[in-house]
């Protein structure tokens, strides 16, 4: 990683240095090569194919509060697809009105993340979904309770049969998580101005946003925030409060205060920021990043430009995912 960083920063310095003074369009053209456009779909795992039947079922489960013990809380409660795929709370409110310890990241484009959660404790979306369904401070359910409730609803049993053809008893906890993960892999926002710019539309970004992009590369934000969702999926030190981050998963002292780089797509609509949601202003979050991760103090003007750049990463949530499903009734 360190080697990659130094190679990269050398590259950044020469790239910026050599293009300095040239026409703005040339600089912008070169900067494009630091970024990766967002594909329409993330990688699909071999053991969980993406079929329309599974996505339809996964969407219903994502929105169904009856998966929670109280029958009040769904994935969409904290990952609301009408407001950026998160809940805009400092930390989430779950079962019994309890506040959890961490801020809810967005589910949008989450299929592109190398690992899930702030501390990367789940390797994929299927494993991730097992967490909130059972977490006491989230949905407080159990696999048995969920399966019992779903089997009482004949239409769900039919939908599971269609989504998992050939399985004798398809209403299983594993298939619940598979269907939800399949749906989540469709929650992508490739039509942002930023992505349109990367795909060749020079006018998709304002001049201010282009300047912000230049600073983002020049100062080295790109060293960690890179790839299709601007996350390297790796862990970096962010000593901020008592949360030990990755250490809680690995118990390796070197992992203390390490957190997985979050994605930056749609970041302008997912305040508040950081794993504890303690910062409301995006500009302030950018300044804190520059100072703590790069040892740089940004001027207000620089932070404003980078913020404008990050705003260009707000995309459109697919309409199909946002329209509330009609959920079937118990017979
Ligand atoms: C009570 C609020 C709440 C509910 C309900 C909830 N989540 Fe979350 N979700 C969170 C919080 C908080 C985190 C971050 C926790 C952490 O990293 O320790 C999170 C993390 C995630 C992530 C990881 C994203 C990333 O950037 O790493 C995904 C994906 C996700 N949730 C999907 C779901 C799904 C699917 C459901 C329904 C089965 C669900 N969540 C239910 C609050 C919630
Ligand atoms: C060394 C790696 C690294 C560098 C360099 C870096 N970041 Fe980050 N960034 C992270 C990590 C890790 C987090 C998560 C911090 C936490 O635990 O809350 C983060 C969080 C953020 C967040 C908050 C996202 C959210 O959803 O809460 C923003 C915004 C951000 N970074 C922007 C930037 C900008 C702009 C720069 C350059 C000035 C930058 N970062 C440089 C690793 C990095």
PDB file of C-alpha atoms in Angstrom, residues 18-250:
ATOM      1  CA  UNK A  18       3.614  18.861 -16.545  1.00  0.00           C
ATOM      2  CA  UNK A  19       0.142  20.002 -17.484  1.00  0.00           C
ATOM      3  CA  UNK A  20       0.334  23.250 -15.507  1.00  0.00           C
ATOM      4  CA  UNK A  21      -0.142  26.189 -17.820  1.00  0.00           C
ATOM      5  CA  UNK A  22      -1.698  24.153 -20.578  1.00  0.00           C
ATOM      6  CA  UNK A  23      -5.266  24.669 -21.595  1.00  0.00           C
ATOM      7  CA  UNK A  24      -7.880  23.761 -19.010  1.00  0.00           C
ATOM      8  CA  UNK A  25      -9.294  21.071 -21.317  1.00  0.00           C
ATOM      9  CA  UNK A  26      -5.962  19.268 -21.514  1.00  0.00           C
ATOM     10  CA  UNK A  27      -5.625  19.232 -17.725  1.00  0.00           C
ATOM     11  CA  UNK A  28      -9.170  17.952 -17.381  1.00  0.00           C
ATOM     12  CA  UNK A  29      -8.553  15.258 -19.974  1.00  0.00           C
ATOM     13  CA  UNK A  30      -5.518  13.989 -18.113  1.00  0.00           C
ATOM     14  CA  UNK A  31      -7.364  14.046 -14.809  1.00  0.00           C
ATOM     15  CA  UNK A  32     -10.019  11.704 -16.181  1.00  0.00           C
ATOM     16  CA  UNK A  33      -7.463   8.916 -16.203  1.00  0.00           C
ATOM     17  CA  UNK A  34      -7.330   8.941 -12.389  1.00  0.00           C
ATOM     18  CA  UNK A  35     -10.981   7.958 -12.123  1.00  0.00           C
ATOM     19  CA  UNK A  36     -13.064   4.930 -13.069  1.00  0.00           C
ATOM     20  CA  UNK A  37     -16.549   5.343 -14.505  1.00  0.00           C
ATOM     21  CA  UNK A  38     -19.305   3.494 -12.647  1.00  0.00           C
ATOM     22  CA  UNK A  39     -20.508   0.453 -14.625  1.00  0.00           C
ATOM     23  CA  UNK A  40     -24.257  -0.250 -14.805  1.00  0.00           C
ATOM     24  CA  UNK A  41     -23.856  -3.251 -12.480  1.00  0.00           C
ATOM     25  CA  UNK A  42     -21.315  -4.370  -9.853  1.00  0.00           C
ATOM     26  CA  UNK A  43     -19.684  -7.825 -10.047  1.00  0.00           C
ATOM     27  CA  UNK A  44     -22.329 -10.545  -9.620  1.00  0.00           C
ATOM     28  CA  UNK A  45     -21.204 -13.517  -7.475  1.00  0.00           C
ATOM     29  CA  UNK A  46     -21.373 -16.947  -9.130  1.00  0.00           C
ATOM     30  CA  UNK A  47     -23.619 -18.347  -6.383  1.00  0.00           C
ATOM     31  CA  UNK A  48     -26.197 -15.550  -6.498  1.00  0.00           C
ATOM     32  CA  UNK A  49     -27.257 -14.812 -10.053  1.00  0.00           C
ATOM     33  CA  UNK A  50     -29.137 -11.595 -10.707  1.00  0.00           C
ATOM     34  CA  UNK A  51     -32.569 -12.564 -12.019  1.00  0.00           C
ATOM     35  CA  UNK A  52     -35.641 -10.299 -12.292  1.00  0.00           C
ATOM     36  CA  UNK A  53     -37.581 -12.698 -10.024  1.00  0.00           C
ATOM     37  CA  UNK A  54     -34.933 -12.468  -7.293  1.00  0.00           C
ATOM     38  CA  UNK A  55     -34.640  -8.699  -7.558  1.00  0.00           C
ATOM     39  CA  UNK A  56     -38.431  -8.345  -7.286  1.00  0.00           C
ATOM     40  CA  UNK A  57     -38.497 -10.512  -4.145  1.00  0.00           C
ATOM     41  CA  UNK A  58     -35.441  -8.750  -2.708  1.00  0.00           C
ATOM     42  CA  UNK A  59     -37.083  -5.388  -3.152  1.00  0.00           C
ATOM     43  CA  UNK A  60     -40.171  -6.515  -1.233  1.00  0.00           C
ATOM     44  CA  UNK A  61     -38.035  -7.901   1.588  1.00  0.00           C
ATOM     45  CA  UNK A  62     -35.972  -4.699   1.685  1.00  0.00           C
ATOM     46  CA  UNK A  63     -39.156  -2.715   2.255  1.00  0.00           C
ATOM     47  CA  UNK A  64     -40.949  -5.207   4.510  1.00  0.00           C
ATOM     48  CA  UNK A  65     -40.974  -4.116   8.183  1.00  0.00           C
ATOM     49  CA  UNK A  66     -42.352  -7.501   9.178  1.00  0.00           C
ATOM     50  CA  UNK A  67     -38.818  -8.886   9.004  1.00  0.00           C
ATOM     51  CA  UNK A  68     -38.174  -6.945  12.232  1.00  0.00           C
ATOM     52  CA  UNK A  69     -39.410  -8.116  15.609  1.00  0.00           C
ATOM     53  CA  UNK A  70     -41.524  -5.001  16.102  1.00  0.00           C
ATOM     54  CA  UNK A  71     -42.890  -5.172  12.517  1.00  0.00           C
ATOM     55  CA  UNK A  72     -41.988  -1.488  12.314  1.00  0.00           C
ATOM     56  CA  UNK A  73     -38.450  -1.392  10.944  1.00  0.00           C
ATOM     57  CA  UNK A  74     -37.323  -2.311   7.443  1.00  0.00           C
ATOM     58  CA  UNK A  75     -34.005  -1.914   5.680  1.00  0.00           C
ATOM     59  CA  UNK A  76     -35.572   1.153   4.092  1.00  0.00           C
ATOM     60  CA  UNK A  77     -36.121   2.744   7.532  1.00  0.00           C
ATOM     61  CA  UNK A  78     -32.388   3.372   7.831  1.00  0.00           C
ATOM     62  CA  UNK A  79     -31.461   3.094   4.151  1.00  0.00           C
ATOM     63  CA  UNK A  80     -34.284   5.170   2.705  1.00  0.00           C
ATOM     64  CA  UNK A  81     -34.036   5.068  -1.074  1.00  0.00           C
ATOM     65  CA  UNK A  82     -35.939   8.352  -1.419  1.00  0.00           C
ATOM     66  CA  UNK A  83     -33.339  10.284   0.567  1.00  0.00           C
ATOM     67  CA  UNK A  84     -29.987   8.963  -0.625  1.00  0.00           C
ATOM     68  CA  UNK A  85     -30.112   5.392   0.717  1.00  0.00           C
ATOM     69  CA  UNK A  86     -29.437   6.414   4.308  1.00  0.00           C
ATOM     70  CA  UNK A  87     -31.381   7.987   7.200  1.00  0.00           C
ATOM     71  CA  UNK A  88     -29.687  11.357   7.670  1.00  0.00           C
ATOM     72  CA  UNK A  89     -29.405  10.637  11.412  1.00  0.00           C
ATOM     73  CA  UNK A  90     -26.228  10.998  13.412  1.00  0.00           C
ATOM     74  CA  UNK A  91     -26.486   7.325  14.338  1.00  0.00           C
ATOM     75  CA  UNK A  92     -29.429   5.119  13.408  1.00  0.00           C
ATOM     76  CA  UNK A  93     -32.538   4.580  15.548  1.00  0.00           C
ATOM     77  CA  UNK A  94     -33.464   0.899  15.680  1.00  0.00           C
ATOM     78  CA  UNK A  95     -35.507  -1.560  17.733  1.00  0.00           C
ATOM     79  CA  UNK A  96     -37.072  -0.097  20.882  1.00  0.00           C
ATOM     80  CA  UNK A  97     -36.052   3.427  19.845  1.00  0.00           C
ATOM     81  CA  UNK A  98     -32.418   2.630  20.595  1.00  0.00           C
ATOM     82  CA  UNK A  99     -29.656   4.613  18.960  1.00  0.00           C
ATOM     83  CA  UNK A 100     -26.907   2.415  17.513  1.00  0.00           C
ATOM     84  CA  UNK A 101     -23.226   3.308  17.759  1.00  0.00           C
ATOM     85  CA  UNK A 102     -22.614   4.169  14.107  1.00  0.00           C
ATOM     86  CA  UNK A 103     -23.866   6.240  11.207  1.00  0.00           C
ATOM     87  CA  UNK A 104     -25.764   4.407   8.463  1.00  0.00           C
ATOM     88  CA  UNK A 105     -23.893   4.441   5.143  1.00  0.00           C
ATOM     89  CA  UNK A 106     -25.911   4.453   1.933  1.00  0.00           C
ATOM     90  CA  UNK A 107     -26.971   1.200   0.263  1.00  0.00           C
ATOM     91  CA  UNK A 108     -26.698   2.896  -3.145  1.00  0.00           C
ATOM     92  CA  UNK A 109     -23.830   1.441  -5.188  1.00  0.00           C
ATOM     93  CA  UNK A 110     -22.954  -0.736  -2.182  1.00  0.00           C
ATOM     94  CA  UNK A 111     -22.432  -3.743  -4.468  1.00  0.00           C
ATOM     95  CA  UNK A 112     -19.205  -2.117  -5.635  1.00  0.00           C
ATOM     96  CA  UNK A 113     -17.625  -2.032  -2.166  1.00  0.00           C
ATOM     97  CA  UNK A 114     -14.845  -4.530  -1.601  1.00  0.00           C
ATOM     98  CA  UNK A 115     -16.034  -5.187   1.966  1.00  0.00           C
ATOM     99  CA  UNK A 116     -19.118  -4.058   3.903  1.00  0.00           C
ATOM    100  CA  UNK A 117     -19.509  -1.955   7.097  1.00  0.00           C
ATOM    101  CA  UNK A 118     -17.278   0.808   8.457  1.00  0.00           C
ATOM    102  CA  UNK A 119     -14.972  -1.878   9.851  1.00  0.00           C
ATOM    103  CA  UNK A 120     -15.328  -4.244   6.878  1.00  0.00           C
ATOM    104  CA  UNK A 121     -16.659  -7.075   9.032  1.00  0.00           C
ATOM    105  CA  UNK A 122     -18.791  -8.543   6.209  1.00  0.00           C
ATOM    106  CA  UNK A 123     -17.160  -9.698   2.967  1.00  0.00           C
ATOM    107  CA  UNK A 124     -20.249  -9.198   0.777  1.00  0.00           C
ATOM    108  CA  UNK A 125     -23.855  -8.019   0.706  1.00  0.00           C
ATOM    109  CA  UNK A 126     -25.260 -11.461   1.494  1.00  0.00           C
ATOM    110  CA  UNK A 127     -23.262 -11.705   4.739  1.00  0.00           C
ATOM    111  CA  UNK A 128     -23.920  -8.041   5.455  1.00  0.00           C
ATOM    112  CA  UNK A 129     -27.709  -8.527   5.418  1.00  0.00           C
ATOM    113  CA  UNK A 130     -27.492 -11.172   8.167  1.00  0.00           C
ATOM    114  CA  UNK A 131     -26.318  -8.441  10.552  1.00  0.00           C
ATOM    115  CA  UNK A 132     -29.128  -5.849  10.718  1.00  0.00           C
ATOM    116  CA  UNK A 133     -31.903  -8.453  10.617  1.00  0.00           C
ATOM    117  CA  UNK A 134     -30.609  -9.898  13.886  1.00  0.00           C
ATOM    118  CA  UNK A 135     -28.885  -6.973  15.579  1.00  0.00           C
ATOM    119  CA  UNK A 136     -30.650  -6.040  18.789  1.00  0.00           C
ATOM    120  CA  UNK A 137     -30.257  -2.308  18.111  1.00  0.00           C
ATOM    121  CA  UNK A 138     -31.489  -2.667  14.531  1.00  0.00           C
ATOM    122  CA  UNK A 139     -34.283  -5.108  13.589  1.00  0.00           C
ATOM    123  CA  UNK A 140     -33.887  -7.488  16.570  1.00  0.00           C
ATOM    124  CA  UNK A 141     -35.222 -10.485  14.640  1.00  0.00           C
ATOM    125  CA  UNK A 142     -34.102 -14.117  14.297  1.00  0.00           C
ATOM    126  CA  UNK A 143     -33.869 -16.382  11.248  1.00  0.00           C
ATOM    127  CA  UNK A 144     -36.627 -18.578  12.756  1.00  0.00           C
ATOM    128  CA  UNK A 145     -39.006 -15.651  13.325  1.00  0.00           C
ATOM    129  CA  UNK A 146     -38.435 -14.326   9.810  1.00  0.00           C
ATOM    130  CA  UNK A 147     -39.017 -17.707   8.157  1.00  0.00           C
ATOM    131  CA  UNK A 148     -42.133 -18.324  10.271  1.00  0.00           C
ATOM    132  CA  UNK A 149     -43.622 -14.976   9.281  1.00  0.00           C
ATOM    133  CA  UNK A 150     -42.775 -15.358   5.593  1.00  0.00           C
ATOM    134  CA  UNK A 151     -44.220 -18.875   5.402  1.00  0.00           C
ATOM    135  CA  UNK A 152     -47.522 -17.549   6.744  1.00  0.00           C
ATOM    136  CA  UNK A 153     -47.817 -15.418   3.602  1.00  0.00           C
ATOM    137  CA  UNK A 154     -48.625 -17.649   0.602  1.00  0.00           C
ATOM    138  CA  UNK A 155     -47.678 -15.038  -1.978  1.00  0.00           C
ATOM    139  CA  UNK A 156     -44.158 -14.839  -0.505  1.00  0.00           C
ATOM    140  CA  UNK A 157     -43.791 -18.632  -0.688  1.00  0.00           C
ATOM    141  CA  UNK A 158     -44.668 -18.423  -4.399  1.00  0.00           C
ATOM    142  CA  UNK A 159     -42.199 -15.594  -4.958  1.00  0.00           C
ATOM    143  CA  UNK A 160     -39.402 -17.568  -3.283  1.00  0.00           C
ATOM    144  CA  UNK A 161     -40.195 -20.548  -5.543  1.00  0.00           C
ATOM    145  CA  UNK A 162     -39.874 -18.332  -8.604  1.00  0.00           C
ATOM    146  CA  UNK A 163     -36.702 -16.654  -7.380  1.00  0.00           C
ATOM    147  CA  UNK A 164     -35.007 -19.919  -6.382  1.00  0.00           C
ATOM    148  CA  UNK A 165     -36.332 -22.435  -8.919  1.00  0.00           C
ATOM    149  CA  UNK A 166     -35.693 -26.099  -8.271  1.00  0.00           C
ATOM    150  CA  UNK A 167     -35.215 -25.711  -4.504  1.00  0.00           C
ATOM    151  CA  UNK A 168     -37.551 -27.895  -2.462  1.00  0.00           C
ATOM    152  CA  UNK A 169     -37.931 -25.502   0.452  1.00  0.00           C
ATOM    153  CA  UNK A 170     -36.760 -22.132  -0.836  1.00  0.00           C
ATOM    154  CA  UNK A 171     -38.018 -19.982   2.058  1.00  0.00           C
ATOM    155  CA  UNK A 172     -34.734 -19.972   3.969  1.00  0.00           C
ATOM    156  CA  UNK A 173     -32.788 -17.286   5.807  1.00  0.00           C
ATOM    157  CA  UNK A 174     -29.942 -17.702   3.325  1.00  0.00           C
ATOM    158  CA  UNK A 175     -32.300 -17.017   0.428  1.00  0.00           C
ATOM    159  CA  UNK A 176     -33.700 -13.965   2.224  1.00  0.00           C
ATOM    160  CA  UNK A 177     -30.201 -12.499   2.338  1.00  0.00           C
ATOM    161  CA  UNK A 178     -29.480 -13.556  -1.251  1.00  0.00           C
ATOM    162  CA  UNK A 179     -32.628 -11.877  -2.592  1.00  0.00           C
ATOM    163  CA  UNK A 180     -31.954  -8.658  -0.640  1.00  0.00           C
ATOM    164  CA  UNK A 181     -28.339  -8.614  -1.883  1.00  0.00           C
ATOM    165  CA  UNK A 182     -29.521  -9.124  -5.485  1.00  0.00           C
ATOM    166  CA  UNK A 183     -31.875  -6.151  -5.135  1.00  0.00           C
ATOM    167  CA  UNK A 184     -29.096  -4.029  -3.636  1.00  0.00           C
ATOM    168  CA  UNK A 185     -26.890  -4.771  -6.653  1.00  0.00           C
ATOM    169  CA  UNK A 186     -29.436  -2.896  -8.772  1.00  0.00           C
ATOM    170  CA  UNK A 187     -29.270   0.274  -6.628  1.00  0.00           C
ATOM    171  CA  UNK A 188     -26.690   1.980  -8.797  1.00  0.00           C
ATOM    172  CA  UNK A 189     -26.502   5.606  -9.815  1.00  0.00           C
ATOM    173  CA  UNK A 190     -24.395   5.792 -13.006  1.00  0.00           C
ATOM    174  CA  UNK A 191     -26.078   8.896 -14.387  1.00  0.00           C
ATOM    175  CA  UNK A 192     -24.369  11.493 -12.167  1.00  0.00           C
ATOM    176  CA  UNK A 193     -22.754  14.556 -13.788  1.00  0.00           C
ATOM    177  CA  UNK A 194     -19.384  13.175 -12.599  1.00  0.00           C
ATOM    178  CA  UNK A 195     -19.925   9.848 -14.356  1.00  0.00           C
ATOM    179  CA  UNK A 196     -21.238  11.532 -17.506  1.00  0.00           C
ATOM    180  CA  UNK A 197     -18.095  13.662 -17.485  1.00  0.00           C
ATOM    181  CA  UNK A 198     -15.874  10.582 -17.173  1.00  0.00           C
ATOM    182  CA  UNK A 199     -17.708   9.022 -20.099  1.00  0.00           C
ATOM    183  CA  UNK A 200     -16.801  12.009 -22.268  1.00  0.00           C
ATOM    184  CA  UNK A 201     -19.335  14.808 -21.697  1.00  0.00           C
ATOM    185  CA  UNK A 202     -17.006  17.789 -21.114  1.00  0.00           C
ATOM    186  CA  UNK A 203     -19.906  20.015 -20.125  1.00  0.00           C
ATOM    187  CA  UNK A 204     -21.281  17.765 -17.418  1.00  0.00           C
ATOM    188  CA  UNK A 205     -19.119  19.522 -14.787  1.00  0.00           C
ATOM    189  CA  UNK A 206     -18.952  23.217 -13.922  1.00  0.00           C
ATOM    190  CA  UNK A 207     -15.603  24.981 -13.914  1.00  0.00           C
ATOM    191  CA  UNK A 208     -15.674  25.008 -10.105  1.00  0.00           C
ATOM    192  CA  UNK A 209     -16.272  21.259 -10.040  1.00  0.00           C
ATOM    193  CA  UNK A 210     -13.375  20.690 -12.432  1.00  0.00           C
ATOM    194  CA  UNK A 211     -11.144  22.740 -10.174  1.00  0.00           C
ATOM    195  CA  UNK A 212     -12.321  20.700  -7.212  1.00  0.00           C
ATOM    196  CA  UNK A 213     -11.438  17.528  -9.126  1.00  0.00           C
ATOM    197  CA  UNK A 214      -7.957  18.872  -9.752  1.00  0.00           C
ATOM    198  CA  UNK A 215      -7.455  19.562  -6.032  1.00  0.00           C
ATOM    199  CA  UNK A 216      -8.856  16.125  -5.169  1.00  0.00           C
ATOM    200  CA  UNK A 217      -6.136  14.521  -7.281  1.00  0.00           C
ATOM    201  CA  UNK A 218      -3.370  16.988  -6.446  1.00  0.00           C
ATOM    202  CA  UNK A 219      -3.750  16.710  -2.667  1.00  0.00           C
ATOM    203  CA  UNK A 220      -4.029  12.920  -2.789  1.00  0.00           C
ATOM    204  CA  UNK A 221      -7.621  12.253  -1.735  1.00  0.00           C
ATOM    205  CA  UNK A 222      -7.502   9.895  -4.700  1.00  0.00           C
ATOM    206  CA  UNK A 223      -4.920   7.707  -2.941  1.00  0.00           C
ATOM    207  CA  UNK A 224      -7.752   6.213  -0.845  1.00  0.00           C
ATOM    208  CA  UNK A 225     -10.898   7.418  -2.577  1.00  0.00           C
ATOM    209  CA  UNK A 226     -10.425   5.706  -5.933  1.00  0.00           C
ATOM    210  CA  UNK A 227     -12.134   3.135  -8.153  1.00  0.00           C
ATOM    211  CA  UNK A 228     -15.744   3.167  -9.393  1.00  0.00           C
ATOM    212  CA  UNK A 229     -17.256   4.337  -6.072  1.00  0.00           C
ATOM    213  CA  UNK A 230     -14.233   6.334  -4.829  1.00  0.00           C
ATOM    214  CA  UNK A 231     -13.316   3.770  -2.181  1.00  0.00           C
ATOM    215  CA  UNK A 232     -10.216   1.581  -2.284  1.00  0.00           C
ATOM    216  CA  UNK A 233     -12.062  -0.810   0.055  1.00  0.00           C
ATOM    217  CA  UNK A 234      -9.042  -0.750   2.355  1.00  0.00           C
ATOM    218  CA  UNK A 235      -8.486   0.313   5.946  1.00  0.00           C
ATOM    219  CA  UNK A 236      -6.914   3.553   7.097  1.00  0.00           C
ATOM    220  CA  UNK A 237      -6.246   5.190  10.428  1.00  0.00           C
ATOM    221  CA  UNK A 238      -8.898   7.673  11.540  1.00  0.00           C
ATOM    222  CA  UNK A 239      -8.465   8.319  15.250  1.00  0.00           C
ATOM    223  CA  UNK A 240     -11.566  10.284  16.031  1.00  0.00           C
ATOM    224  CA  UNK A 241     -13.244   8.925  19.173  1.00  0.00           C
ATOM    225  CA  UNK A 242     -13.205   5.708  21.239  1.00  0.00           C
ATOM    226  CA  UNK A 243     -14.363   3.539  18.342  1.00  0.00           C
ATOM    227  CA  UNK A 244     -11.505   1.105  17.637  1.00  0.00           C
ATOM    228  CA  UNK A 245     -12.884   0.245  14.195  1.00  0.00           C
ATOM    229  CA  UNK A 246     -11.231  -2.673  12.417  1.00  0.00           C
ATOM    230  CA  UNK A 247      -9.458  -3.767  15.621  1.00  0.00           C
ATOM    231  CA  UNK A 248     -12.804  -4.998  16.986  1.00  0.00           C
ATOM    232  CA  UNK A 249     -12.939  -7.472  14.090  1.00  0.00           C
ATOM    233  CA  UNK A 250      -9.318  -8.666  13.931  1.00  0.00           C
TER     234      UNK A 250
END
